[in-house]
Coordinates of C-alpha atoms and ligand atoms in Angstrom, one line a residue:
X1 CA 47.1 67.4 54.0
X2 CA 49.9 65.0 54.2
X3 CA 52.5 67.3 52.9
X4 CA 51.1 70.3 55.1
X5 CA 52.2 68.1 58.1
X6 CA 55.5 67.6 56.2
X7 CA 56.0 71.2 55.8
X8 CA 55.2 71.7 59.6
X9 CA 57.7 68.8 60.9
X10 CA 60.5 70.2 58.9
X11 CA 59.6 73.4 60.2
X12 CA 59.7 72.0 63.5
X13 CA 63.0 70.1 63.1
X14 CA 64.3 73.7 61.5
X15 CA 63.6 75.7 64.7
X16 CA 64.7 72.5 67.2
X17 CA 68.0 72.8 65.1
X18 CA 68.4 76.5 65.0
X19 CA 67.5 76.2 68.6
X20 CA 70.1 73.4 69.3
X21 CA 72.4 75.5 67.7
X22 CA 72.0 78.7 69.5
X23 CA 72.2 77.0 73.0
X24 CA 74.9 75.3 72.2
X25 CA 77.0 78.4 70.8
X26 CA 75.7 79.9 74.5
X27 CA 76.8 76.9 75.9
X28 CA 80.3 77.3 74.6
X29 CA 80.1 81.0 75.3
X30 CA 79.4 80.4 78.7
X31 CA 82.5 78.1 79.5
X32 CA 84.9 80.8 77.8
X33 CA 83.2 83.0 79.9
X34 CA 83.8 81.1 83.1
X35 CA 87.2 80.3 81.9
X36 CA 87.8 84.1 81.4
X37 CA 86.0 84.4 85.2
X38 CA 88.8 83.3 86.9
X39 CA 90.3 86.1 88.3
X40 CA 93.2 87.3 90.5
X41 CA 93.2 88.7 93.7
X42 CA 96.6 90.1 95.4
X43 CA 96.9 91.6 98.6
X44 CA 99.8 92.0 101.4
X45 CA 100.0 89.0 104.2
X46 CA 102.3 87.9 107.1
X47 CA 101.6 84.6 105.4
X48 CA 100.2 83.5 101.9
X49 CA 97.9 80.1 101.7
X50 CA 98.4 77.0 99.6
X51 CA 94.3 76.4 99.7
X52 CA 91.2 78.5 98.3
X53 CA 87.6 77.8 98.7
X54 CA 84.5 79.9 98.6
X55 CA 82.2 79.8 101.6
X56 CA 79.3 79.0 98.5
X57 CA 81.3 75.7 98.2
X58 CA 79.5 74.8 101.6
X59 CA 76.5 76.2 100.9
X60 CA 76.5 79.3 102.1
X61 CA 73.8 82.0 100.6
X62 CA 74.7 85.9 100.8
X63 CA 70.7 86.7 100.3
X64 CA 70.7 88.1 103.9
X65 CA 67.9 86.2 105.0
X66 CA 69.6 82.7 105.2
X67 CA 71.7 81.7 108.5
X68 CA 75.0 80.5 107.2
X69 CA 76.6 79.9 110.8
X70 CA 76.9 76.5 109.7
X71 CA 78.2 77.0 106.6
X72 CA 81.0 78.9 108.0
X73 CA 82.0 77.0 110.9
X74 CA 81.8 73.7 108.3
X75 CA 83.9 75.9 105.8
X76 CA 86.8 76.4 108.8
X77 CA 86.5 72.9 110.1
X78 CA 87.4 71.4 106.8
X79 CA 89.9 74.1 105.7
X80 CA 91.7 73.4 109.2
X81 CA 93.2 69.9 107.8
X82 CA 95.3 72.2 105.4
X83 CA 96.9 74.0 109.0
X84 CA 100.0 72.1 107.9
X85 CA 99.7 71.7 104.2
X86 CA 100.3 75.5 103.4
X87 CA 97.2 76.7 105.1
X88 CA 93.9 77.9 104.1
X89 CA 91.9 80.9 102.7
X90 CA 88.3 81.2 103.0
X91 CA 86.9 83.8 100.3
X92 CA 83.5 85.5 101.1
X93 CA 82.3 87.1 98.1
X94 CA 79.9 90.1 97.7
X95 CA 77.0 89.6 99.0
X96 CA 75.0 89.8 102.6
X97 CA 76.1 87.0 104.9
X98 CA 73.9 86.7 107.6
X99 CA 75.7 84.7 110.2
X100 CA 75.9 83.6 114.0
X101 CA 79.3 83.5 116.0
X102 CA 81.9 80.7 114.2
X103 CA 85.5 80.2 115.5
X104 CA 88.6 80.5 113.5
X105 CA 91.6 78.0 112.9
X106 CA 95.6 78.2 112.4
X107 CA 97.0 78.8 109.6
X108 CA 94.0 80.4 107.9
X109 CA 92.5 83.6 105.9
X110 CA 89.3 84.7 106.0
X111 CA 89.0 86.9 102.9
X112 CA 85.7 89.3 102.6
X113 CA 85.8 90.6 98.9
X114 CA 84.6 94.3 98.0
X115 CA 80.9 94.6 99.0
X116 CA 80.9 91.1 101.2
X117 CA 78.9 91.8 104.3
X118 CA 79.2 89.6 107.7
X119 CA 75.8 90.3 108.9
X120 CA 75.8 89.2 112.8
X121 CA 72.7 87.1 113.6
X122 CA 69.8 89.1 115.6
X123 CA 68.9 85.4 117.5
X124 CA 70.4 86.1 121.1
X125 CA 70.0 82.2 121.3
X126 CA 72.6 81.8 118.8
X127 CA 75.3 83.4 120.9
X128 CA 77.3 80.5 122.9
X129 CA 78.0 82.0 126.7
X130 CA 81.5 81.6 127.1
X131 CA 83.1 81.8 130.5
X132 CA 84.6 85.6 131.8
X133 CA 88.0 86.6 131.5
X134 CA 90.5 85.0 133.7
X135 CA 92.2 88.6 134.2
X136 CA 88.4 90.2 134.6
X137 CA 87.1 88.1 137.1
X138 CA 83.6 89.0 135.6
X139 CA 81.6 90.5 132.9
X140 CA 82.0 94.1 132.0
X141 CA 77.8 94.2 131.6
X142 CA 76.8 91.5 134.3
X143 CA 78.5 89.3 136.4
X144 CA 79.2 85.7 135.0
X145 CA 79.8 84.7 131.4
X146 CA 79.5 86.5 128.4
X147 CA 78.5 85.8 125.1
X148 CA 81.0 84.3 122.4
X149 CA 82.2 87.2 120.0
X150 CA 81.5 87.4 116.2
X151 CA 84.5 85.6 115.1
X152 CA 86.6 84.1 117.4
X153 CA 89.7 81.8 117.8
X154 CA 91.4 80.7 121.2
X155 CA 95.1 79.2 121.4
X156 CA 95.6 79.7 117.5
X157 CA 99.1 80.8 115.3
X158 CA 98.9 82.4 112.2
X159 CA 95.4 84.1 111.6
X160 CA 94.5 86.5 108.8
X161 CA 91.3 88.4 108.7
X162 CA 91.8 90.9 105.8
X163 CA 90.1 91.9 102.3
X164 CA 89.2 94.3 100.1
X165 CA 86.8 96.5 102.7
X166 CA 84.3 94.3 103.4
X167 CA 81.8 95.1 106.0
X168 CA 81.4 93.2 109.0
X169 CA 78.1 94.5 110.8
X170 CA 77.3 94.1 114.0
X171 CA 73.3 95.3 114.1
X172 CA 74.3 96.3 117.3
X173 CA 71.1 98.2 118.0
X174 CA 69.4 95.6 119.7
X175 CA 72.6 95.2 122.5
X176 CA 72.6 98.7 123.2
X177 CA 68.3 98.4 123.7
X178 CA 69.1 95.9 125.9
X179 CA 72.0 97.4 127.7
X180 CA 70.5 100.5 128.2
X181 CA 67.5 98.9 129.8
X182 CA 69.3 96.5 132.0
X183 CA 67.9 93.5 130.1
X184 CA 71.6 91.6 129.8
X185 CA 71.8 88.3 131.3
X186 CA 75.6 88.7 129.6
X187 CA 78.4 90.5 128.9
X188 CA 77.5 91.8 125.0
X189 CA 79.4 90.1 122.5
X190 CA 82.7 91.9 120.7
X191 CA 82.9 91.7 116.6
X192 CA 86.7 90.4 116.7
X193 CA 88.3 88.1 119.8
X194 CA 91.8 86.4 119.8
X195 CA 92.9 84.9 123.1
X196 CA 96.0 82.9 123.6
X197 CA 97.1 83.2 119.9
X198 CA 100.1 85.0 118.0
X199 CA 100.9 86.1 115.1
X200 CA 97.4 87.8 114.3
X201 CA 96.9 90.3 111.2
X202 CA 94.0 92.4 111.0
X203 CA 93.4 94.4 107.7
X204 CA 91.8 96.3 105.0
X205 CA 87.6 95.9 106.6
X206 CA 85.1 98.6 107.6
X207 CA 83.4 97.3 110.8
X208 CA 79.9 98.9 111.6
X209 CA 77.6 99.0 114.7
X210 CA 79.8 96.2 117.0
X211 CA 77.2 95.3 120.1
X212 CA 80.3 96.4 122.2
X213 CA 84.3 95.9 121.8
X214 CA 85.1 96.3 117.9
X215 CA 88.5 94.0 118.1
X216 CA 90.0 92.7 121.2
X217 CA 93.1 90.7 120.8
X218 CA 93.9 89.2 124.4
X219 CA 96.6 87.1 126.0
X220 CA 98.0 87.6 122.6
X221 CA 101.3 88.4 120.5
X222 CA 102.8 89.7 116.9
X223 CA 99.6 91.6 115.9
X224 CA 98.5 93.8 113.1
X225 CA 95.9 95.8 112.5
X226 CA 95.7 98.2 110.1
X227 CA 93.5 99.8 107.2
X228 CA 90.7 99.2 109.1
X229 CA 87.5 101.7 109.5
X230 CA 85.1 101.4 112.5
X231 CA 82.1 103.2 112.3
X232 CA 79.6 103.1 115.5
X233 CA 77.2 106.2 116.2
X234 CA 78.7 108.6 118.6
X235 CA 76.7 107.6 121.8
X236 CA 76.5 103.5 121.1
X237 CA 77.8 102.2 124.7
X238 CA 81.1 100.9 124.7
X239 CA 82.0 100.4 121.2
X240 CA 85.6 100.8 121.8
X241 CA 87.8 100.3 118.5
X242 CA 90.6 98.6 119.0
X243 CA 91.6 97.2 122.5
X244 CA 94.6 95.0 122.7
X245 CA 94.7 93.6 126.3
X246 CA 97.1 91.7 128.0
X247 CA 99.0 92.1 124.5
X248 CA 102.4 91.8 123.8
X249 CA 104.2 93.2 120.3
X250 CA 101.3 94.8 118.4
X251 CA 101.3 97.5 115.7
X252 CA 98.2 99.5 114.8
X253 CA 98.3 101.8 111.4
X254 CA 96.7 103.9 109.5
X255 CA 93.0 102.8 111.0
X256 CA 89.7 105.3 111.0
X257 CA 87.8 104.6 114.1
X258 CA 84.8 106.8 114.9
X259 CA 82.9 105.3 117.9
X260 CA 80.9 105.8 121.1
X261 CA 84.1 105.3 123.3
X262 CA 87.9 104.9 123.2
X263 CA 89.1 104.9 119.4
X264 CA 92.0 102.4 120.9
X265 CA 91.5 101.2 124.4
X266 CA 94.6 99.8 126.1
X267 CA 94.0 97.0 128.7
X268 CA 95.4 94.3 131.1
X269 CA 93.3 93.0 133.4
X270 CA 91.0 94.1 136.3
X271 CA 91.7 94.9 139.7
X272 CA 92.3 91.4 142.2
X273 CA 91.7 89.4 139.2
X274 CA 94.1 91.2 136.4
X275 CA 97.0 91.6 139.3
X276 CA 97.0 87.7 139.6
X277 CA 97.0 86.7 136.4
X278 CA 99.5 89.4 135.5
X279 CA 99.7 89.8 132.1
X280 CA 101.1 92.8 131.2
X281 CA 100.6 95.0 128.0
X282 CA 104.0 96.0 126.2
X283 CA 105.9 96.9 123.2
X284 CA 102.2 98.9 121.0
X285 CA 103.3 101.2 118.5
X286 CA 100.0 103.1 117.2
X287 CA 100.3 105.0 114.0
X288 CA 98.3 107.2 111.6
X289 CA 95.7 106.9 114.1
X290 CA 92.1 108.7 113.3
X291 CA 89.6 109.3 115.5
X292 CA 86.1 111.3 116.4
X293 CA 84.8 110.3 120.0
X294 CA 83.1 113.4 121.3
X295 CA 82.3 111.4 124.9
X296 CA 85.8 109.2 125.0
X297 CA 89.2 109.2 124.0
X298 CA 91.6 109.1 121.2
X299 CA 93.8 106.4 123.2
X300 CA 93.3 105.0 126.8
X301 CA 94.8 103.4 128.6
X302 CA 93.2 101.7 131.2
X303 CA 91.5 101.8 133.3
X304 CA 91.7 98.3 133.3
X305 CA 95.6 97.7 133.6
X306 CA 96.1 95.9 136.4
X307 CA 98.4 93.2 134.4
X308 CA 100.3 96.7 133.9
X309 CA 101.2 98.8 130.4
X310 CA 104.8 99.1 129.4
X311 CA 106.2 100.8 126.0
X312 CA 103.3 102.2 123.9
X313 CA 104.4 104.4 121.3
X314 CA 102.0 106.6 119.6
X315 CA 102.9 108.2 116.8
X316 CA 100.9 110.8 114.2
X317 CA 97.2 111.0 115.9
X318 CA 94.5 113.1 114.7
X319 CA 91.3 113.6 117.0
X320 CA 88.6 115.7 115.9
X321 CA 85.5 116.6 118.1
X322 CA 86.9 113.7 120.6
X323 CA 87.3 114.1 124.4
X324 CA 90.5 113.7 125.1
X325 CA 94.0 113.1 123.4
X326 CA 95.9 110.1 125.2
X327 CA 94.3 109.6 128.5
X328 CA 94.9 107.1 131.5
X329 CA 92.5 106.3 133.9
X330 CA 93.5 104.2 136.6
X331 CA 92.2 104.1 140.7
X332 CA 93.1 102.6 143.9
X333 CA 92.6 98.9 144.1
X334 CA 93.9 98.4 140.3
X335 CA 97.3 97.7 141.3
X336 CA 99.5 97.5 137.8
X337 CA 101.4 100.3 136.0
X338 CA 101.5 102.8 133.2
X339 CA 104.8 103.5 132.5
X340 CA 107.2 104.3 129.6
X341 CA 104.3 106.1 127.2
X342 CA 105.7 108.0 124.4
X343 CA 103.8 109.9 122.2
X344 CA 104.8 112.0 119.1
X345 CA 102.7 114.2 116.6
X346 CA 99.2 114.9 117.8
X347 CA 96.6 117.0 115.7
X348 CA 93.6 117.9 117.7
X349 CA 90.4 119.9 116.8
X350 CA 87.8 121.0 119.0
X351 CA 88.7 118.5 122.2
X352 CA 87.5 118.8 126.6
X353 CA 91.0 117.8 127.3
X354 CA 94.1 117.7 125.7
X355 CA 95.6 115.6 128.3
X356 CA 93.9 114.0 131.4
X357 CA 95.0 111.3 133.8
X358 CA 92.5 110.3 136.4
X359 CA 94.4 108.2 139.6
X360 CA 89.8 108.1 140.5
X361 CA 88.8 106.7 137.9
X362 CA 86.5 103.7 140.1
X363 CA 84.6 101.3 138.2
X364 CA 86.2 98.3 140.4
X365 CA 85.0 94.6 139.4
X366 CA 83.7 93.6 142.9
X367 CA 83.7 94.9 145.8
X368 CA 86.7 92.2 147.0
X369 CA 89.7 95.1 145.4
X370 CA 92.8 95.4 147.5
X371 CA 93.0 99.2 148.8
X372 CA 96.7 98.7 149.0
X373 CA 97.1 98.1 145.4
X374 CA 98.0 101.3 144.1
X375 CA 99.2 101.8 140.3
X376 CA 102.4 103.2 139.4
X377 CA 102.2 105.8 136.9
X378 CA 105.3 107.0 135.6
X379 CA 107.4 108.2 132.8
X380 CA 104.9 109.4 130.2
X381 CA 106.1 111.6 127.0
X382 CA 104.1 113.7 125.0
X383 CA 105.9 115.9 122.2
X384 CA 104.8 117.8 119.1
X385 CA 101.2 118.6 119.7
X386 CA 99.1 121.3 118.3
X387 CA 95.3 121.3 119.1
X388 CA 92.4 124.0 118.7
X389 CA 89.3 124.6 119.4
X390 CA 90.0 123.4 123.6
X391 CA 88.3 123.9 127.1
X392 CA 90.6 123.0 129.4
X393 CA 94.5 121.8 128.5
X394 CA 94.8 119.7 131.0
X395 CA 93.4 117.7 134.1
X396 CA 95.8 115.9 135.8
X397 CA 94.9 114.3 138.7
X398 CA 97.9 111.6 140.7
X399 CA 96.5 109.4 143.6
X400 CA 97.2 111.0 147.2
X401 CA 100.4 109.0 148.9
X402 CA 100.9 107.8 145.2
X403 CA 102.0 110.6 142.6
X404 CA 101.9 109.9 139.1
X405 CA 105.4 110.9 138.0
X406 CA 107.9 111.8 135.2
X407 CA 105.4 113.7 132.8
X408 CA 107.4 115.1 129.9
X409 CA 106.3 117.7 127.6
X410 CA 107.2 119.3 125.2
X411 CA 106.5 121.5 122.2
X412 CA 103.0 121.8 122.3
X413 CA 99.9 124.6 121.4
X414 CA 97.0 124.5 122.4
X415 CA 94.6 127.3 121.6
X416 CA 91.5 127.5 123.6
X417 CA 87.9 127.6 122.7
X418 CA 86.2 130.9 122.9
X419 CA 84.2 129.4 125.8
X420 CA 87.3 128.1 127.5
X421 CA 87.7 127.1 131.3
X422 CA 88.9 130.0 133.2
X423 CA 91.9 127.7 134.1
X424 CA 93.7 125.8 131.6
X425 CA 95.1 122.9 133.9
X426 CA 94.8 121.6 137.0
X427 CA 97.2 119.4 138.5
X428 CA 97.3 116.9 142.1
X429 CA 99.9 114.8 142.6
X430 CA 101.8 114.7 139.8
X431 CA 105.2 115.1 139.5
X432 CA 106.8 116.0 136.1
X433 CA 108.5 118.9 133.5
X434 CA 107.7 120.7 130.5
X435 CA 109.4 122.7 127.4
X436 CA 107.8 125.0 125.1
X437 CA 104.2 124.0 126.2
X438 CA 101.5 127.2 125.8
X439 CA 99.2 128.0 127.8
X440 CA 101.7 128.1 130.4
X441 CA 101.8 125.1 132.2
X442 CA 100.7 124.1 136.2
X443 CA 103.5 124.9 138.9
X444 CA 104.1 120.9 139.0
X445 CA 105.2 120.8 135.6
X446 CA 108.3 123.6 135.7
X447 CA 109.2 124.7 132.1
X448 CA 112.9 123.9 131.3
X449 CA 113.4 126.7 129.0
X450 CA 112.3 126.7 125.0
X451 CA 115.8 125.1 124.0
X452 CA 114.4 122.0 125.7
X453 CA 112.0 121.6 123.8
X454 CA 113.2 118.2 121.6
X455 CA 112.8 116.5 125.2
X456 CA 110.5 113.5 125.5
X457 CA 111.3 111.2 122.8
X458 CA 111.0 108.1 121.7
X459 CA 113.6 105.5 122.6
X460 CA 115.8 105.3 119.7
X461 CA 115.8 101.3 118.8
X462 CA 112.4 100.5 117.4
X463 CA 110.4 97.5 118.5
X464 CA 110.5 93.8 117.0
X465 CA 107.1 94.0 115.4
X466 CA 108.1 96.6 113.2
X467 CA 110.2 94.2 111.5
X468 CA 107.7 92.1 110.3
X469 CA 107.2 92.6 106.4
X470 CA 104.2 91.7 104.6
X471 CA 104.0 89.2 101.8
X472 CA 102.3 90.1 98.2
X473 CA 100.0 86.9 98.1
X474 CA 98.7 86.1 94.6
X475 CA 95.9 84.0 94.1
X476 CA 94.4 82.6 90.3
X477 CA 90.8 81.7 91.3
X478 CA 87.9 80.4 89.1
X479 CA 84.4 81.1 90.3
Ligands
NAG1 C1 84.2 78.0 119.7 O1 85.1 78.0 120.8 C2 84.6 78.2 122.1 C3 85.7 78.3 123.1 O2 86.6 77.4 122.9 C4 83.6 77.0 122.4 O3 83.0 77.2 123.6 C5 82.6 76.9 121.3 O4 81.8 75.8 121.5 C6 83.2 76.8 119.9 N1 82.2 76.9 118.9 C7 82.0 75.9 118.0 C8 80.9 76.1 117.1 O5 82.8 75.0 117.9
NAG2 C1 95.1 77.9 125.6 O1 96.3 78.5 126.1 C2 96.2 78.8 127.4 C3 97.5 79.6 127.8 O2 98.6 78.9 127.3 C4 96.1 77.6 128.3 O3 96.0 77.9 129.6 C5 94.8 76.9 127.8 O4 94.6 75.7 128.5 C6 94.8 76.6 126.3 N1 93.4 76.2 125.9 C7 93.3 75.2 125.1 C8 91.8 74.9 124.7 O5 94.2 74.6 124.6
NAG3 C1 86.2 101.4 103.3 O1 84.8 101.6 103.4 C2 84.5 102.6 104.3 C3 83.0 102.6 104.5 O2 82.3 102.6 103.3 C4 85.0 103.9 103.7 O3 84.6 105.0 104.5 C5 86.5 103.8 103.6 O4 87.0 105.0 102.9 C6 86.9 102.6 102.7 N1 88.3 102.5 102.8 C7 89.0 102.3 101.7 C8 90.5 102.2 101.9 O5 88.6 102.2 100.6
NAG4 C1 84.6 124.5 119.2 O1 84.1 123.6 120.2 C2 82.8 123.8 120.6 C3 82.5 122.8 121.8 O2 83.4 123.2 122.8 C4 81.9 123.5 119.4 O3 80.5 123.6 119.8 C5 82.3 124.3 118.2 O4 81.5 123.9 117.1 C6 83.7 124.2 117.9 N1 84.1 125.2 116.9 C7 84.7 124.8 115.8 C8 85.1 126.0 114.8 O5 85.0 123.7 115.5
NAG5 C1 107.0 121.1 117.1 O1 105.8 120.5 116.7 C2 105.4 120.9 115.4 C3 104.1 120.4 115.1 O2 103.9 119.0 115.4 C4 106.5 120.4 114.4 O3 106.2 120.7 113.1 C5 107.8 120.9 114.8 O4 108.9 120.4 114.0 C6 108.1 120.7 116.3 N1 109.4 121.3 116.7 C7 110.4 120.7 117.1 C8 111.6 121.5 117.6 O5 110.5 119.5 117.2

């Protein structure tokens, strides 16, 4: 008996060793493991960062059920002493992070990893009302305030919001319910807003199903945005790309927008309100530009611009199944201009109108709009186009008393769709000339002759924000 119990302790003691033994070789393995776990990420940046963290060092929980508005604001706060220590990265890893409306800081990344997901909170009582635009006077969707955007930052320098594709989702469904059946106290909230800030890079996302405005830099300067894919279904109200508005020095390449509205939406201001505050939009160049928008355009701009739009430069755009090409809508009361538009290499497929300016365009902010304020539309290029698959070229029409005026263009087909418009283009005050353009242009755009037809270029010196070079940032990080 007594020996039986001996046998069965040292059996005991045997397997408590073994066992000892086995955890502790796991236990080892385990720490080469997380040594080995530390990885490195690279990527291009205006600006690299002397600090990491993880948004899981503040608690945050990608299960998509678990609010982490806190743990993101609480992640920014903290990294914001670092603003002038090197600056700050914030690393969301894969994962589904639900999350209400947090601001950003100077001098700081936020970095969504391959398969990270910003998931925007549902909770209308989560979105902060902040107060309209100074250069919109109101709301776009009711009077008054509107509600705070997904991530936003006011009066900041140096702001990155790049990674490797993430998604940031908008579950925009329930806005448009709501929009559709009036039911908006507020203006919906945007995915990406920067006011008052400069030097702004925006890269390498997907951003899905924005209530509204995808990314709208405003009052802002030095911007990038590129690599970026916006996906919203074809009839969502308003989900307008990329609008940079009152805007000065911005770049916008190689970004795959397909949306309910304008792929890229070029603002400044509205009507009494946007003529006051005067903030112009100036110096864009827009490259590599694609775009499906059956009901909007490729680019507007407008018809918001009272602030005015000076020097946009669009270069290589390719609209499939979209409206219309580059398109400004403007009306009486607006005040502003459009002028100095150059664009270069358009490739269109099955489109209304290739080109269309509207001087009646309406949509005013109040009923309070000057009728003396009339925009000045002039000097706007278009060269190298080629679209099929079209019903009407072109509908051009100027404001009575107030022409639009020096349209250039030049060296461009269009082939019509077999249930064309019986006229190609119609034309009312506008004043302008053409080269090489088929079908046969309107009588107030006289064709110059075929050897004309390298007219309407870009102005040769190129503009300061394409001299901004990216960084390669390298990080070592150990999760
Ligand atoms: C974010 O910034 C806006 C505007 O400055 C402010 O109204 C809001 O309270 C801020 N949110 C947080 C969580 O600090
Ligand atoms: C942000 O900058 C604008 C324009 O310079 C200024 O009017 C405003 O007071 C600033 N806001 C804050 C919170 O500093
Ligand atoms: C990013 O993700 C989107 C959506 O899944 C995809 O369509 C796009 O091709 C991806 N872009 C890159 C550069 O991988
Ligand atoms: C041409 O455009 C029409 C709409 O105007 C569209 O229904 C049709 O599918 C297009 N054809 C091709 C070949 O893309
Ligand atoms: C006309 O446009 C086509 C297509 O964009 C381009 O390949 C060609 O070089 C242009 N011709 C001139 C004279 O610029």
């Amino acid at each position: 008996m007594k020996k039986l119990l001996m046998e069965k302790t040292s059996w005991l003691l045997l397997v408590i060793l073994v066992l000892v033994l086995l955890v502790g070789a796991e236990g080892r393995k385990s720490r080469i493991l997380d040594e080995s776990s530390s990885y490195d990420l690279e990527y291009k940046a205006i600006s690299c960062r002397a600090h990491s963290a993880s948004i899981t060092d503040f608690g945050g929980v990608g299960d998509g059920k678990t609010l982490n508005t806190k743990a993101f604001q609480e992640a920014v706060n903290q990294l914001s002493q670092y603003a002038s220590d090197g600056g700050s990265q914030l690393i969301v890893p894969a994962g589904q992070w639900l999350t209400g409306s947090f601001n950003l800081t100077s001098h700081f990344t936020l970095f969504l990893q391959k398969d990270a997901v910003l998931l925007a909170s549902q909770e209308i009582n989560e979105w902060a009302v902040i107060d309209p635009l100074p250069s919109y006077g109101h709301g776009r969707d009711a009077a008054g305030g509107r509600y705070i955007s997904l991530l936003f930052g006011t009066n900041l320098t140096d702001v990155i919001i790049t990674g490797e594709n993430g998604t940031i989702d908008g579950q925009g469904e329930l806005w448009w319910q709501k929009f559709h059946s009036k039911k908006l106290k507020y203006t919906r909230p945007y995915l990406i807003e920067l006011m008052h800030s400069d030097n702004i890079q925006i890269s390498d996302l997907t951003l899905v199903n924005s209530p509204s405005w995808n990314i709208h830099p405003v009052y802002s300067s030095n911007i990038i945005i590129q690599g970026i894919t916006i996906l919203a279904p074809v009839k969502s109200p308003n989900t307008d790309g990329i609008n940079p508005d009152s805007c000065t020095n911005v770049r916008l390449e190689d970004n795959y927008i397909v949306s309910g509205d304008d792929c890229v939406a070029v603002k400044s201001g509205w009507d009494e309100y946007g003529i006051k505050y005067g903030m112009p939009t100036s110096q864009l160049v827009i490259r590599r530009l694609t775009c499906i928008s059956p009901y909007s355009a490729a680019i507007a701009l407008g018809s918001e611009m009272s602030g005015g739009i000076q020097d946009v430069r669009a270069e290589d755009i390719t609209a499939i199944n979209t409206e219309s090409g580059v398109r400004i809508k403007t009306a009486v009361g607006r005040g502003g201009f459009v002028k100095d538009v150059y664009v270069k290499g358009m490739t269109l497929h099955t489109m209304k109108w290739v080109f269309w300016m509207t001087g009646n365009y309406g949509s005013h902010a109040d009923t309070h709009w000057d009728p003396n304020a009339l925009p000045e539309i002039k000097g706007i290029n278009y060269r190298d186009v080629v679209a099929e698959n079209v019903s009407m070229a072109a509908r051009l029409e100027g404001i009575s008393g107030d022409p639009f005026t020096g349209i250039c263009m030049s060296n461009v087909t269009i082939s019509m769709a077999k249930k064309a418009k019986k006229y190609p283009w119609t034309c009312t005050d506008i004043e302008g000339i053409t080269s090489g353009v088929q079908p046969p242009p309107c009588q107030l755009l006289p064709d110059q002759g075929p050897e004309k037809s390298e007219m309407c270029d870009f102005p040769t010196e190129s503009l300061p924000i394409d001299n901004i070079e990216m960084q390669r940032c390298s990080y070592r990080l150990n999760y």
